[in-house]
XYZ file of C-alpha atoms in Angstrom:
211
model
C 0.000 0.000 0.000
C 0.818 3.600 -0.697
C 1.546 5.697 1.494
C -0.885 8.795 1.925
C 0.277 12.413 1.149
C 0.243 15.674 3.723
C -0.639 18.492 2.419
C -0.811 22.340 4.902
C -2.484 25.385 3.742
C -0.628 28.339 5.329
C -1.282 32.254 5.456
C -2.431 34.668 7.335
C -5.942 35.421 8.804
C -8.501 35.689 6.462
C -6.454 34.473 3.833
C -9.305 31.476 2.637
C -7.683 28.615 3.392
C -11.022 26.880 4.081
C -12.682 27.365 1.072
C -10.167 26.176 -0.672
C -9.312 23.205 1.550
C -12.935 22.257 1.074
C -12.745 22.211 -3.108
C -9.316 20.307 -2.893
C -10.822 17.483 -0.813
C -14.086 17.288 -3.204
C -11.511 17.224 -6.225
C -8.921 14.452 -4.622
C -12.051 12.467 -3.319
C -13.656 12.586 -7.199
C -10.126 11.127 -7.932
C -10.862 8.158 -5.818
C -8.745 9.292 -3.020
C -9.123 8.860 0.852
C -8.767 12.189 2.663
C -8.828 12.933 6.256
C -9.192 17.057 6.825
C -7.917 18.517 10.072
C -6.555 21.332 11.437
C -3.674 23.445 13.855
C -3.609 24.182 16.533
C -6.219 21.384 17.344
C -7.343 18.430 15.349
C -7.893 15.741 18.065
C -9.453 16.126 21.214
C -6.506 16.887 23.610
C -5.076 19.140 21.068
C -8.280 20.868 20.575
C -8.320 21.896 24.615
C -4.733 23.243 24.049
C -5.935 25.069 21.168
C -8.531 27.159 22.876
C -6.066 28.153 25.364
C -4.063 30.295 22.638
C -6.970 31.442 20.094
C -8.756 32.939 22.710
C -8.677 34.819 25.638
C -6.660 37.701 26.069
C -3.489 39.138 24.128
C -1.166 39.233 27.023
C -2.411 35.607 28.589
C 0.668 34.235 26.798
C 4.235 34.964 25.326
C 5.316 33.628 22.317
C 7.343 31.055 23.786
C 4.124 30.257 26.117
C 2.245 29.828 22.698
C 4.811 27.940 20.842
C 5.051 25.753 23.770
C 1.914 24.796 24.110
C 0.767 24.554 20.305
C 3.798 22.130 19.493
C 2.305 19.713 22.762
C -0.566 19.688 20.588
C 0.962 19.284 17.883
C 3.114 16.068 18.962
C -0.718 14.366 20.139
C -2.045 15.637 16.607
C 0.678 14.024 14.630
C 1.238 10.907 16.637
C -1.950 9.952 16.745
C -4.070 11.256 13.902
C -2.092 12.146 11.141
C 0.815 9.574 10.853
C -1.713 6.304 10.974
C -4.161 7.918 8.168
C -0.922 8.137 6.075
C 0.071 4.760 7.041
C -3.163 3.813 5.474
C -2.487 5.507 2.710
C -4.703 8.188 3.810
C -4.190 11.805 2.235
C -4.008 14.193 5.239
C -5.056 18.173 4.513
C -4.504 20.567 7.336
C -4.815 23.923 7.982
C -1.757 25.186 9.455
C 1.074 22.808 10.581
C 4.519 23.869 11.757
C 5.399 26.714 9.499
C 2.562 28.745 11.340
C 4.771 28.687 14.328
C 7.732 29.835 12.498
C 6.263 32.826 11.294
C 3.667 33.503 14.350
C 6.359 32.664 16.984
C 9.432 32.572 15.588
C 9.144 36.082 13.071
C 6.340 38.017 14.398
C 6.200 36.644 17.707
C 10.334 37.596 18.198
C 11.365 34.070 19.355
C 13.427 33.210 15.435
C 12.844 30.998 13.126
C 15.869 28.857 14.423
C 14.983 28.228 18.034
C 11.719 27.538 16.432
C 12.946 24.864 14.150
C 15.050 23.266 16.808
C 11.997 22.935 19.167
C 9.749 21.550 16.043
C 13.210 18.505 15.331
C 13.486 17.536 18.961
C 9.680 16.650 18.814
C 8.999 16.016 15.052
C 12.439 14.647 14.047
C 12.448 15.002 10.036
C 8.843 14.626 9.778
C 7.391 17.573 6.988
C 4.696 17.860 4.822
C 5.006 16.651 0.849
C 3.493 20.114 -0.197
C 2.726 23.484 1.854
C 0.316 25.779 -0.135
C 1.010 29.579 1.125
C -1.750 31.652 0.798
C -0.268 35.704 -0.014
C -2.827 38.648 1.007
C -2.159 42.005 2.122
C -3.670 42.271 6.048
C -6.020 44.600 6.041
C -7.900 42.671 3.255
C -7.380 39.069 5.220
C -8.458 40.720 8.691
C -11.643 42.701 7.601
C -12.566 39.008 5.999
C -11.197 36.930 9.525
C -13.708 39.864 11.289
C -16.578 39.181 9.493
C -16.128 35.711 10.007
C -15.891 35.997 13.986
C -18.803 38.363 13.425
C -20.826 35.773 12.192
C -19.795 32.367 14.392
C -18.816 34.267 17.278
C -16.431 31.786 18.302
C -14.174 34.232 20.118
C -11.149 32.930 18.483
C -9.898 36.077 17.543
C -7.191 36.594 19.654
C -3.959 36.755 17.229
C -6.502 38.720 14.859
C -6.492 41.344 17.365
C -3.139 41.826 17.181
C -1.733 44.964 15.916
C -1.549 45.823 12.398
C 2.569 45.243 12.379
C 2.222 42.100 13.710
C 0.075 41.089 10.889
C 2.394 42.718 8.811
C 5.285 40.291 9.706
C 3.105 37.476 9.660
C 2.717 37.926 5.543
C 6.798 39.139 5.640
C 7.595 35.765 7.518
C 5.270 33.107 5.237
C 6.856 34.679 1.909
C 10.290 34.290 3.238
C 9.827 30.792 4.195
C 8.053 30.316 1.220
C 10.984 31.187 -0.908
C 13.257 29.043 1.088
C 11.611 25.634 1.037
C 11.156 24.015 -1.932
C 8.207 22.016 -0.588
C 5.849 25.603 -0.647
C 4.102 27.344 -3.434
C 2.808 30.741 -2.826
C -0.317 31.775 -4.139
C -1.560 35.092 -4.727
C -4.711 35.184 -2.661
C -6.523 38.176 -3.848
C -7.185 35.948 -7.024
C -10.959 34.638 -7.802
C -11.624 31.245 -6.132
C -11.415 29.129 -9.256
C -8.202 30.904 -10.304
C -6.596 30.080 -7.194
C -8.238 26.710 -6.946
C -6.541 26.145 -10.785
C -2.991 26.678 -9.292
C -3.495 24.769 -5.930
C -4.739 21.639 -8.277
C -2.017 21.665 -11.083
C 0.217 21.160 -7.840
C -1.413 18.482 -6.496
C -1.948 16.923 -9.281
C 1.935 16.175 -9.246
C 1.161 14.114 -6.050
C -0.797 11.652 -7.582
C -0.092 8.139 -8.314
C-alpha cells in the first residue's frame, strides 16, 4: 500500500484557506482518493483543549514562547496519533496550518526566530514535513476585515492573534513569503485571485502528487 500524502495550507488570517481546503478534498475524493481534513492548533481532542487556550482569551495571557510551547504539545498528540496512521493507510491528510505557522507567528512576528523555532519543532517532530505546503499571499487589512466578518458571524471568540496589531500582521505575511521562498516544498499563491483561479494553481500542484 501507498503511502498517503500531507498536504498544509498556510497564510495569514482571512487568507481562505477553508474554502479552498474544502474544493481540494471534493476534487482528490472525485479522484478516488481517501482524505482525512484537520486542522492546527487542534485536530484531536486533547489538542483541541490546548488550542482554545491560545486562540482565545486575552493578548497578554501568553508569550510567544508560552504559545509555541503549548501549540507544538498539541501538535506532537495531533501528529502521533491522527495524522501519521491515516498516512500509514495511505490516507491523504489536509490541514490547515502545521509547523510553518509557528515559524512565522512565533518565531518572526512573535520575536522568538525561526531557528529556536525549528530546533523545538526537530526535537519533537524529528524530520517529519509535509510533501506540499500551499502559502496563501494577502495584504492584512484585506485578510483581517474578511477573519472579522467571520468571527462576526460564528462568534467563536477565536480572535485573539486577529487582534493583534496591524505590524504584527504585517510580519506574519513578511515571515510566510520568506519561508516560502526558502523551502522548496511551498508554493505561494496570490490570494486576492478569484476562487477558481486560485483553486486552478493549488490543483495543477497536487496533481503532481498523484499516483
Amino acid at each position: 500500500m501507498n503511502k498517503g500524502k500531507f498536504i498544509t495550507f498556510e497564510g495569514g488570517e482571512g487568507a481562505g484557506k477553508t474554502t479552498q481546503i474544502k474544493l481540494l478534498q471534493q476534487k482528490l475524493e472525485n479522484h478516488g482518493v481517501q482524505i482525512l481534513v484537520t486542522r492546527e492548533p487542534g485536530g484531536t481532542p486533547s489538542a483541541e483543549k490546548l488550542r482554545d487556550l491560545v486562540v482565545k482569551g486575552d493578548l497578554d495571557d501568553w508569550s510567544a514562547m508560552a504559545e509555541l510551547l503549548i501549540i507544538t504539545a498539541g501538535r506532537y498528540e495531533h501528529v502521533q496519533n491522527l495524522i501519521l496512521p491515516a498516512l500509514e493507510k495511505g490516507v491523504w491528510v489536509i490541514s490547515d496550518r502545521f509547523y510553518d505557522s509557528s515559524a512565522v507567528y512565533q518565531g518572526i512576528a512573535g520575536g522568538l526566530g525561526l531557528e529556536k523555532v525549528r530546533r523545538i519543532q526537530q526535537e519533537v517532530l524529528g524530520n517529519f514535513a509535509p510533501d506540499l505546503t500551499l502559502v496563501f499571499d494577502l495584504p492584512p487589512a484585506v485578510g483581517l476585515a474578511r477573519a472579522g466578518k467571520r468571527e462576526a458571524d460564528t462568534a467563536s471568540g477565536e480572535d485573539r492573534f486577529e487582534r493583534k496589531g496591524s505590524q504584527f500582521h504585517e510580519n506574519l505575511r513578511q515571515g510566510y513569503l520568506q519561508i516560502a521562498e526558502a523551502e522548496s516544498r511551498c508554493t505561494a499563491l496570490d490570494a486576492t485571485q478569484s476562487i477558481d483561479q486560485i483553486q486552478q494553481v493549488i490543483w495543477s500542484k497536487v496533481e503532481t502528487l498523484l499516483p
